[in-house]
Amino acid sequence: MTTTILSDVADGVMTITLNRPDAANALRPADRDALIALLATADTDERARVVVLRANGKHFCSGADVNTLQDRRQTVQKRVLDPMRRIMSGAQKLIASILDCNKPVIAVVQGAAAGLGAHIAYASDLVIAAENAYFTESFVKRGLTVDGGGCYLLPRRIGMQKAKEMAFFGEKLGAAEALALGLVNRVVPAEELDAAVADFAGRLATAPTSAIALTKRLLNDSPDCDRSAAFTAEAMAQEIQSYSHDSQEGVQAFVEKRPTRYTGW
């Protein structure tokens, strides 16, 4: 199976684009694996200092392709642990690749972000949403439990009670409410999406890359750390960063009262 995922690197920004608008950008296994591979590439490609995840068409991503799931159920004999293995090596691996990427990841959401599509946004570091964007946990409507990291991400993003409401009822969470809950960073008219993305991506593309990477890891790890571990990790990160040339540049620019010129890594 081929994939329609598009990618491009320009001016320090890797743009990854979902490109199945006729299927609301539902993810087939090949698409999911292509995303995982591209995020791994972004992690080590020094040309890419920030990753933008976006989609062509009316919708960001309607989740995993249900037709693929149905075909598998009809043609493949189910064996113990097969579903567990597929989830862990598939949807969960995709979400982990976003969380673990050393580059900041910006999700650009218009229309539906459902199921795994919503989790891609939740896992991203920054989310810019169009006014018509909405998020939904569609699993319950198909008789399924939430997977793809949703039960891990949702309580950490919006609190346990609201997470349960979304998971139990599968109702749409509109962009305005998502902004109020802190699930997204900006909500803009659709025609202003590109400008908002360019602003965030441009600022991150000229930022000190290792400082951003270490800070991302500290913040992502903090909900699962006790205070002692979090403080130790913070101090160690500052120790590591102090040896970077971007750290030296930041201090020197401040002393000389001039703009910084961060070269990255």
PDB file of C-alpha atoms in Angstrom:
ATOM      1  CA  MET A   1       0.000   0.000   0.000  1.00  0.00           C
ATOM      2  CA  THR A   2       1.391   3.401  -0.971  1.00  0.00           C
ATOM      3  CA  THR A   3       0.970   6.565   1.088  1.00  0.00           C
ATOM      4  CA  THR A   4      -0.162  10.048   0.129  1.00  0.00           C
ATOM      5  CA  ILE A   5       1.686  11.830   2.943  1.00  0.00           C
ATOM      6  CA  LEU A   6       3.644  14.858   1.683  1.00  0.00           C
ATOM      7  CA  SER A   7       6.732  16.434   3.249  1.00  0.00           C
ATOM      8  CA  ASP A   8       8.987  19.407   2.614  1.00  0.00           C
ATOM      9  CA  VAL A   9      11.798  21.227   4.421  1.00  0.00           C
ATOM     10  CA  ALA A  10      12.313  24.955   3.922  1.00  0.00           C
ATOM     11  CA  ASP A  11      13.726  27.737   6.116  1.00  0.00           C
ATOM     12  CA  GLY A  12      14.191  25.400   9.063  1.00  0.00           C
ATOM     13  CA  VAL A  13      10.609  24.112   8.937  1.00  0.00           C
ATOM     14  CA  MET A  14       9.636  20.547   8.027  1.00  0.00           C
ATOM     15  CA  THR A  15       6.026  20.545   6.863  1.00  0.00           C
ATOM     16  CA  ILE A  16       4.260  17.177   6.882  1.00  0.00           C
ATOM     17  CA  THR A  17       0.904  17.181   5.117  1.00  0.00           C
ATOM     18  CA  LEU A  18      -1.879  14.604   5.262  1.00  0.00           C
ATOM     19  CA  ASN A  19      -3.207  14.357   1.725  1.00  0.00           C
ATOM     20  CA  ARG A  20      -6.321  12.175   1.532  1.00  0.00           C
ATOM     21  CA  PRO A  21      -8.970  14.902   1.542  1.00  0.00           C
ATOM     22  CA  ASP A  22     -11.517  12.633  -0.149  1.00  0.00           C
ATOM     23  CA  ALA A  23     -11.329  10.344   2.925  1.00  0.00           C
ATOM     24  CA  ALA A  24     -11.159  13.167   5.499  1.00  0.00           C
ATOM     25  CA  ASN A  25      -7.454  12.267   5.818  1.00  0.00           C
ATOM     26  CA  ALA A  26      -8.199   8.978   7.557  1.00  0.00           C
ATOM     27  CA  LEU A  27      -4.945   7.182   8.303  1.00  0.00           C
ATOM     28  CA  ARG A  28      -4.237   3.789   6.772  1.00  0.00           C
ATOM     29  CA  PRO A  29      -1.374   1.715   8.221  1.00  0.00           C
ATOM     30  CA  ALA A  30       0.936   2.907   5.429  1.00  0.00           C
ATOM     31  CA  ASP A  31       0.088   6.548   6.176  1.00  0.00           C
ATOM     32  CA  ARG A  32       0.646   6.047   9.892  1.00  0.00           C
ATOM     33  CA  ASP A  33       4.008   4.370   9.282  1.00  0.00           C
ATOM     34  CA  ALA A  34       5.028   7.150   6.885  1.00  0.00           C
ATOM     35  CA  LEU A  35       4.300   9.722   9.585  1.00  0.00           C
ATOM     36  CA  ILE A  36       6.396   7.790  12.094  1.00  0.00           C
ATOM     37  CA  ALA A  37       9.292   7.613   9.614  1.00  0.00           C
ATOM     38  CA  LEU A  38       9.075  11.325   8.771  1.00  0.00           C
ATOM     39  CA  LEU A  39       9.090  12.313  12.437  1.00  0.00           C
ATOM     40  CA  ALA A  40      12.169  10.127  12.966  1.00  0.00           C
ATOM     41  CA  THR A  41      13.811  11.907  10.039  1.00  0.00           C
ATOM     42  CA  ALA A  42      12.890  15.308  11.455  1.00  0.00           C
ATOM     43  CA  ASP A  43      14.405  14.314  14.781  1.00  0.00           C
ATOM     44  CA  THR A  44      17.880  13.934  13.264  1.00  0.00           C
ATOM     45  CA  ASP A  45      17.748  16.303  10.269  1.00  0.00           C
ATOM     46  CA  GLU A  46      19.615  19.487  11.218  1.00  0.00           C
ATOM     47  CA  ARG A  47      17.787  21.385   8.466  1.00  0.00           C
ATOM     48  CA  ALA A  48      14.516  20.852  10.337  1.00  0.00           C
ATOM     49  CA  ARG A  49      14.254  22.948  13.490  1.00  0.00           C
ATOM     50  CA  VAL A  50      10.480  22.740  13.821  1.00  0.00           C
ATOM     51  CA  VAL A  51       7.829  20.351  12.463  1.00  0.00           C
ATOM     52  CA  VAL A  52       4.421  21.460  11.194  1.00  0.00           C
ATOM     53  CA  LEU A  53       1.702  18.797  10.899  1.00  0.00           C
ATOM     54  CA  ARG A  54      -1.178  19.878   8.683  1.00  0.00           C
ATOM     55  CA  ALA A  55      -3.709  18.508   6.214  1.00  0.00           C
ATOM     56  CA  ASN A  56      -5.220  19.270   2.834  1.00  0.00           C
ATOM     57  CA  GLY A  57      -8.984  19.502   2.508  1.00  0.00           C
ATOM     58  CA  LYS A  58     -11.841  20.327   4.863  1.00  0.00           C
ATOM     59  CA  HIS A  59     -10.696  18.122   7.746  1.00  0.00           C
ATOM     60  CA  PHE A  60      -7.461  17.607   9.658  1.00  0.00           C
ATOM     61  CA  CYS A  61      -7.826  13.876  10.288  1.00  0.00           C
ATOM     62  CA  SER A  62     -10.826  11.646  10.926  1.00  0.00           C
ATOM     63  CA  GLY A  63      -8.663   9.051  12.699  1.00  0.00           C
ATOM     64  CA  ALA A  64      -7.673   5.553  11.643  1.00  0.00           C
ATOM     65  CA  ASP A  65      -9.210   4.313   8.406  1.00  0.00           C
ATOM     66  CA  VAL A  66     -12.209   2.217   9.479  1.00  0.00           C
ATOM     67  CA  ASN A  67     -12.356   0.471   6.104  1.00  0.00           C
ATOM     68  CA  THR A  68      -8.869  -0.914   6.715  1.00  0.00           C
ATOM     69  CA  LEU A  69      -9.969  -2.202  10.126  1.00  0.00           C
ATOM     70  CA  GLN A  70     -13.052  -3.830   8.630  1.00  0.00           C
ATOM     71  CA  ASP A  71     -11.038  -5.471   5.833  1.00  0.00           C
ATOM     72  CA  ARG A  72      -8.617  -6.898   8.389  1.00  0.00           C
ATOM     73  CA  ARG A  73     -11.438  -8.333  10.487  1.00  0.00           C
ATOM     74  CA  GLN A  74     -12.921 -10.057   7.457  1.00  0.00           C
ATOM     75  CA  THR A  75      -9.707 -11.479   6.027  1.00  0.00           C
ATOM     76  CA  VAL A  76      -7.364 -12.109   8.965  1.00  0.00           C
ATOM     77  CA  GLN A  77      -7.970 -14.680  11.678  1.00  0.00           C
ATOM     78  CA  LYS A  78      -7.850 -12.982  15.065  1.00  0.00           C
ATOM     79  CA  ARG A  79      -5.241 -14.326  17.451  1.00  0.00           C
ATOM     80  CA  VAL A  80      -4.574 -13.521  21.081  1.00  0.00           C
ATOM     81  CA  LEU A  81      -2.434 -10.377  21.479  1.00  0.00           C
ATOM     82  CA  ASP A  82      -2.704  -9.385  17.789  1.00  0.00           C
ATOM     83  CA  PRO A  83      -4.864  -6.298  18.468  1.00  0.00           C
ATOM     84  CA  MET A  84      -2.596  -5.294  21.353  1.00  0.00           C
ATOM     85  CA  ARG A  85       0.510  -5.670  19.197  1.00  0.00           C
ATOM     86  CA  ARG A  86      -1.003  -3.646  16.343  1.00  0.00           C
ATOM     87  CA  ILE A  87      -1.995  -0.798  18.646  1.00  0.00           C
ATOM     88  CA  MET A  88       1.357  -0.663  20.427  1.00  0.00           C
ATOM     89  CA  SER A  89       3.402  -0.807  17.224  1.00  0.00           C
ATOM     90  CA  GLY A  90       0.985   1.408  15.297  1.00  0.00           C
ATOM     91  CA  ALA A  91      -1.141   4.193  16.786  1.00  0.00           C
ATOM     92  CA  GLN A  92       0.743   4.360  20.090  1.00  0.00           C
ATOM     93  CA  LYS A  93       4.078   4.420  18.287  1.00  0.00           C
ATOM     94  CA  LEU A  94       2.882   7.363  16.191  1.00  0.00           C
ATOM     95  CA  ILE A  95       1.841   9.351  19.250  1.00  0.00           C
ATOM     96  CA  ALA A  96       5.137   8.519  20.985  1.00  0.00           C
ATOM     97  CA  SER A  97       7.066   9.707  17.925  1.00  0.00           C
ATOM     98  CA  ILE A  98       5.471  13.149  18.304  1.00  0.00           C
ATOM     99  CA  LEU A  99       6.011  13.335  22.060  1.00  0.00           C
ATOM    100  CA  ASP A 100       9.610  12.102  21.797  1.00  0.00           C
ATOM    101  CA  CYS A 101      10.650  14.182  18.771  1.00  0.00           C
ATOM    102  CA  ASN A 102      13.405  16.591  19.816  1.00  0.00           C
ATOM    103  CA  LYS A 103      11.960  19.233  17.504  1.00  0.00           C
ATOM    104  CA  PRO A 104       8.856  21.204  18.506  1.00  0.00           C
ATOM    105  CA  VAL A 105       5.759  19.972  16.658  1.00  0.00           C
ATOM    106  CA  ILE A 106       2.932  22.307  15.636  1.00  0.00           C
ATOM    107  CA  ALA A 107      -0.446  20.833  14.656  1.00  0.00           C
ATOM    108  CA  VAL A 108      -2.655  22.895  12.351  1.00  0.00           C
ATOM    109  CA  VAL A 109      -6.269  21.789  12.704  1.00  0.00           C
ATOM    110  CA  GLN A 110      -9.266  22.588  10.550  1.00  0.00           C
ATOM    111  CA  GLY A 111     -12.550  20.718  10.551  1.00  0.00           C
ATOM    112  CA  ALA A 112     -12.544  17.340  12.258  1.00  0.00           C
ATOM    113  CA  ALA A 113      -9.791  15.968  14.460  1.00  0.00           C
ATOM    114  CA  ALA A 114     -11.322  12.662  15.491  1.00  0.00           C
ATOM    115  CA  GLY A 115      -9.942   9.641  17.337  1.00  0.00           C
ATOM    116  CA  LEU A 116      -6.307   9.156  16.411  1.00  0.00           C
ATOM    117  CA  GLY A 117      -6.468  12.443  14.509  1.00  0.00           C
ATOM    118  CA  ALA A 118      -7.371  14.245  17.731  1.00  0.00           C
ATOM    119  CA  HIS A 119      -4.572  12.457  19.579  1.00  0.00           C
ATOM    120  CA  ILE A 120      -2.033  13.689  17.030  1.00  0.00           C
ATOM    121  CA  ALA A 121      -3.079  17.212  17.974  1.00  0.00           C
ATOM    122  CA  TYR A 122      -3.060  16.471  21.723  1.00  0.00           C
ATOM    123  CA  ALA A 123       0.487  15.080  21.458  1.00  0.00           C
ATOM    124  CA  SER A 124       1.777  18.101  19.545  1.00  0.00           C
ATOM    125  CA  ASP A 125       3.599  20.863  21.380  1.00  0.00           C
ATOM    126  CA  LEU A 126       1.495  23.685  19.961  1.00  0.00           C
ATOM    127  CA  VAL A 127      -1.913  23.592  18.286  1.00  0.00           C
ATOM    128  CA  ILE A 128      -3.344  26.251  15.994  1.00  0.00           C
ATOM    129  CA  ALA A 129      -6.995  25.697  15.143  1.00  0.00           C
ATOM    130  CA  ALA A 130      -9.358  27.208  12.626  1.00  0.00           C
ATOM    131  CA  GLU A 131     -12.657  28.480  13.984  1.00  0.00           C
ATOM    132  CA  ASN A 132     -14.431  25.492  12.417  1.00  0.00           C
ATOM    133  CA  ALA A 133     -12.143  22.924  14.066  1.00  0.00           C
ATOM    134  CA  TYR A 134     -13.513  20.374  16.488  1.00  0.00           C
ATOM    135  CA  PHE A 135     -12.144  17.429  18.451  1.00  0.00           C
ATOM    136  CA  THR A 136     -13.962  14.207  19.195  1.00  0.00           C
ATOM    137  CA  GLU A 137     -13.278  10.834  20.768  1.00  0.00           C
ATOM    138  CA  SER A 138     -15.175   8.754  18.224  1.00  0.00           C
ATOM    139  CA  PHE A 139     -14.274   5.318  19.639  1.00  0.00           C
ATOM    140  CA  VAL A 140     -17.380   4.815  21.781  1.00  0.00           C
ATOM    141  CA  LYS A 141     -19.617   5.371  18.749  1.00  0.00           C
ATOM    142  CA  ARG A 142     -18.009   2.322  17.154  1.00  0.00           C
ATOM    143  CA  GLY A 143     -18.157   0.153  20.265  1.00  0.00           C
ATOM    144  CA  LEU A 144     -14.433   0.548  20.941  1.00  0.00           C
ATOM    145  CA  THR A 145     -12.296   1.709  23.842  1.00  0.00           C
ATOM    146  CA  VAL A 146     -10.106   4.772  23.456  1.00  0.00           C
ATOM    147  CA  ASP A 147      -6.635   3.863  22.175  1.00  0.00           C
ATOM    148  CA  GLY A 148      -3.748   5.601  20.439  1.00  0.00           C
ATOM    149  CA  GLY A 149      -2.616   7.260  23.658  1.00  0.00           C
ATOM    150  CA  GLY A 150      -5.917   9.032  24.240  1.00  0.00           C
ATOM    151  CA  CYS A 151      -6.422   7.835  27.812  1.00  0.00           C
ATOM    152  CA  TYR A 152      -2.902   9.021  28.645  1.00  0.00           C
ATOM    153  CA  LEU A 153      -3.106  12.392  26.901  1.00  0.00           C
ATOM    154  CA  LEU A 154      -6.631  13.643  27.571  1.00  0.00           C
ATOM    155  CA  PRO A 155      -6.562  13.805  31.414  1.00  0.00           C
ATOM    156  CA  ARG A 156      -3.197  15.554  31.239  1.00  0.00           C
ATOM    157  CA  ARG A 157      -4.527  18.134  28.784  1.00  0.00           C
ATOM    158  CA  ILE A 158      -8.021  18.927  30.078  1.00  0.00           C
ATOM    159  CA  GLY A 159      -8.469  17.148  33.429  1.00  0.00           C
ATOM    160  CA  MET A 160     -10.034  13.828  34.320  1.00  0.00           C
ATOM    161  CA  GLN A 161     -13.710  14.828  34.435  1.00  0.00           C
ATOM    162  CA  LYS A 162     -13.777  16.492  31.016  1.00  0.00           C
ATOM    163  CA  ALA A 163     -11.668  13.660  29.596  1.00  0.00           C
ATOM    164  CA  LYS A 164     -14.269  11.132  30.765  1.00  0.00           C
ATOM    165  CA  GLU A 165     -17.090  13.202  29.299  1.00  0.00           C
ATOM    166  CA  MET A 166     -15.386  13.264  25.901  1.00  0.00           C
ATOM    167  CA  ALA A 167     -14.501   9.564  26.013  1.00  0.00           C
ATOM    168  CA  PHE A 168     -17.913   8.358  27.238  1.00  0.00           C
ATOM    169  CA  PHE A 169     -20.137  10.401  24.929  1.00  0.00           C
ATOM    170  CA  GLY A 170     -17.982  11.044  21.851  1.00  0.00           C
ATOM    171  CA  GLU A 171     -19.415  14.552  21.494  1.00  0.00           C
ATOM    172  CA  LYS A 172     -17.699  17.304  19.531  1.00  0.00           C
ATOM    173  CA  LEU A 173     -15.502  19.785  21.372  1.00  0.00           C
ATOM    174  CA  GLY A 174     -15.473  23.016  19.371  1.00  0.00           C
ATOM    175  CA  ALA A 175     -12.456  25.243  18.841  1.00  0.00           C
ATOM    176  CA  ALA A 176     -13.622  27.961  21.238  1.00  0.00           C
ATOM    177  CA  GLU A 177     -14.111  25.509  24.110  1.00  0.00           C
ATOM    178  CA  ALA A 178     -10.829  23.770  23.261  1.00  0.00           C
ATOM    179  CA  LEU A 179      -9.104  27.146  23.580  1.00  0.00           C
ATOM    180  CA  ALA A 180     -10.787  27.834  26.913  1.00  0.00           C
ATOM    181  CA  LEU A 181      -9.658  24.417  28.199  1.00  0.00           C
ATOM    182  CA  GLY A 182      -6.075  24.997  27.060  1.00  0.00           C
ATOM    183  CA  LEU A 183      -6.201  22.212  24.482  1.00  0.00           C
ATOM    184  CA  VAL A 184      -5.188  24.594  21.681  1.00  0.00           C
ATOM    185  CA  ASN A 185      -2.981  27.681  21.654  1.00  0.00           C
ATOM    186  CA  ARG A 186      -4.697  29.837  19.043  1.00  0.00           C
ATOM    187  CA  VAL A 187      -8.044  29.893  17.246  1.00  0.00           C
ATOM    188  CA  VAL A 188      -8.142  31.948  14.064  1.00  0.00           C
ATOM    189  CA  PRO A 189     -10.359  32.330  10.991  1.00  0.00           C
ATOM    190  CA  ALA A 190      -9.498  29.760   8.319  1.00  0.00           C
ATOM    191  CA  GLU A 191      -8.008  32.417   6.054  1.00  0.00           C
ATOM    192  CA  GLU A 192      -5.544  33.393   8.810  1.00  0.00           C
ATOM    193  CA  LEU A 193      -4.243  29.880   9.531  1.00  0.00           C
ATOM    194  CA  ASP A 194      -1.184  30.166   7.301  1.00  0.00           C
ATOM    195  CA  ALA A 195      -0.114  33.463   8.867  1.00  0.00           C
ATOM    196  CA  ALA A 196      -0.522  32.099  12.399  1.00  0.00           C
ATOM    197  CA  VAL A 197       1.493  28.986  11.526  1.00  0.00           C
ATOM    198  CA  ALA A 198       4.219  31.052   9.855  1.00  0.00           C
ATOM    199  CA  ASP A 199       4.511  33.184  12.998  1.00  0.00           C
ATOM    200  CA  PHE A 200       4.923  30.235  15.387  1.00  0.00           C
ATOM    201  CA  ALA A 201       7.126  28.199  13.033  1.00  0.00           C
ATOM    202  CA  GLY A 202       9.322  31.155  12.115  1.00  0.00           C
ATOM    203  CA  ARG A 203      10.000  32.007  15.738  1.00  0.00           C
ATOM    204  CA  LEU A 204      10.857  28.405  16.608  1.00  0.00           C
ATOM    205  CA  ALA A 205      13.055  27.982  13.517  1.00  0.00           C
ATOM    206  CA  THR A 206      15.348  30.730  14.813  1.00  0.00           C
ATOM    207  CA  ALA A 207      15.258  29.623  18.463  1.00  0.00           C
ATOM    208  CA  PRO A 208      18.059  27.759  20.303  1.00  0.00           C
ATOM    209  CA  THR A 209      17.289  24.198  19.248  1.00  0.00           C
ATOM    210  CA  SER A 210      18.830  22.271  22.124  1.00  0.00           C
ATOM    211  CA  ALA A 211      17.198  24.568  24.691  1.00  0.00           C
ATOM    212  CA  ILE A 212      13.808  23.921  23.080  1.00  0.00           C
ATOM    213  CA  ALA A 213      14.448  20.151  22.910  1.00  0.00           C
ATOM    214  CA  LEU A 214      15.482  19.888  26.554  1.00  0.00           C
ATOM    215  CA  THR A 215      12.624  22.095  27.725  1.00  0.00           C
ATOM    216  CA  LYS A 216      10.122  20.005  25.742  1.00  0.00           C
ATOM    217  CA  ARG A 217      11.361  16.846  27.430  1.00  0.00           C
ATOM    218  CA  LEU A 218      11.246  18.414  30.897  1.00  0.00           C
ATOM    219  CA  LEU A 219       7.672  19.600  30.397  1.00  0.00           C
ATOM    220  CA  ASN A 220       6.476  16.327  28.855  1.00  0.00           C
ATOM    221  CA  ASP A 221       7.997  14.313  31.687  1.00  0.00           C
ATOM    222  CA  SER A 222       6.882  16.586  34.536  1.00  0.00           C
ATOM    223  CA  PRO A 223       3.332  15.187  35.078  1.00  0.00           C
ATOM    224  CA  ASP A 224       4.825  11.763  35.790  1.00  0.00           C
ATOM    225  CA  CYS A 225       7.694  12.963  38.022  1.00  0.00           C
ATOM    226  CA  ASP A 226       7.811  13.726  41.702  1.00  0.00           C
ATOM    227  CA  ARG A 227       9.269  17.091  42.682  1.00  0.00           C
ATOM    228  CA  SER A 228      12.726  15.744  43.482  1.00  0.00           C
ATOM    229  CA  ALA A 229      13.094  13.988  40.137  1.00  0.00           C
ATOM    230  CA  ALA A 230      11.713  16.991  38.242  1.00  0.00           C
ATOM    231  CA  PHE A 231      14.084  19.411  39.969  1.00  0.00           C
ATOM    232  CA  THR A 232      17.073  17.129  39.349  1.00  0.00           C
ATOM    233  CA  ALA A 233      16.186  16.736  35.669  1.00  0.00           C
ATOM    234  CA  GLU A 234      15.794  20.502  35.340  1.00  0.00           C
ATOM    235  CA  ALA A 235      19.207  21.155  36.876  1.00  0.00           C
ATOM    236  CA  MET A 236      20.858  18.510  34.689  1.00  0.00           C
ATOM    237  CA  ALA A 237      19.268  19.988  31.566  1.00  0.00           C
ATOM    238  CA  GLN A 238      20.611  23.429  32.436  1.00  0.00           C
ATOM    239  CA  GLU A 239      24.041  21.905  33.001  1.00  0.00           C
ATOM    240  CA  ILE A 240      23.954  20.280  29.554  1.00  0.00           C
ATOM    241  CA  GLN A 241      22.620  23.404  27.842  1.00  0.00           C
ATOM    242  CA  SER A 242      25.285  25.616  29.410  1.00  0.00           C
ATOM    243  CA  TYR A 243      27.895  23.921  27.210  1.00  0.00           C
ATOM    244  CA  SER A 244      26.043  24.626  23.947  1.00  0.00           C
ATOM    245  CA  HIS A 245      27.178  27.384  21.606  1.00  0.00           C
ATOM    246  CA  ASP A 246      23.633  28.748  21.526  1.00  0.00           C
ATOM    247  CA  SER A 247      23.843  29.262  25.290  1.00  0.00           C
ATOM    248  CA  GLN A 248      27.097  31.163  24.872  1.00  0.00           C
ATOM    249  CA  GLU A 249      25.547  33.199  22.065  1.00  0.00           C
ATOM    250  CA  GLY A 250      22.490  34.074  24.148  1.00  0.00           C
ATOM    251  CA  VAL A 251      24.567  35.416  27.026  1.00  0.00           C
ATOM    252  CA  GLN A 252      26.977  37.247  24.712  1.00  0.00           C
ATOM    253  CA  ALA A 253      24.164  38.889  22.769  1.00  0.00           C
ATOM    254  CA  PHE A 254      22.585  40.078  26.022  1.00  0.00           C
ATOM    255  CA  VAL A 255      25.877  41.582  27.224  1.00  0.00           C
ATOM    256  CA  GLU A 256      26.507  43.245  23.853  1.00  0.00           C
ATOM    257  CA  LYS A 257      22.885  44.433  23.597  1.00  0.00           C
ATOM    258  CA  ARG A 258      22.375  42.932  20.130  1.00  0.00           C
ATOM    259  CA  PRO A 259      19.943  40.438  18.568  1.00  0.00           C
ATOM    260  CA  THR A 260      20.801  36.764  19.023  1.00  0.00           C
ATOM    261  CA  ARG A 261      22.019  34.606  16.140  1.00  0.00           C
ATOM    262  CA  TYR A 262      21.287  31.040  17.160  1.00  0.00           C
ATOM    263  CA  THR A 263      22.868  28.502  14.818  1.00  0.00           C
ATOM    264  CA  GLY A 264      21.258  25.473  16.455  1.00  0.00           C
ATOM    265  CA  TRP A 265      22.642  22.357  18.168  1.00  0.00           C
TER     266      TRP A 265
END
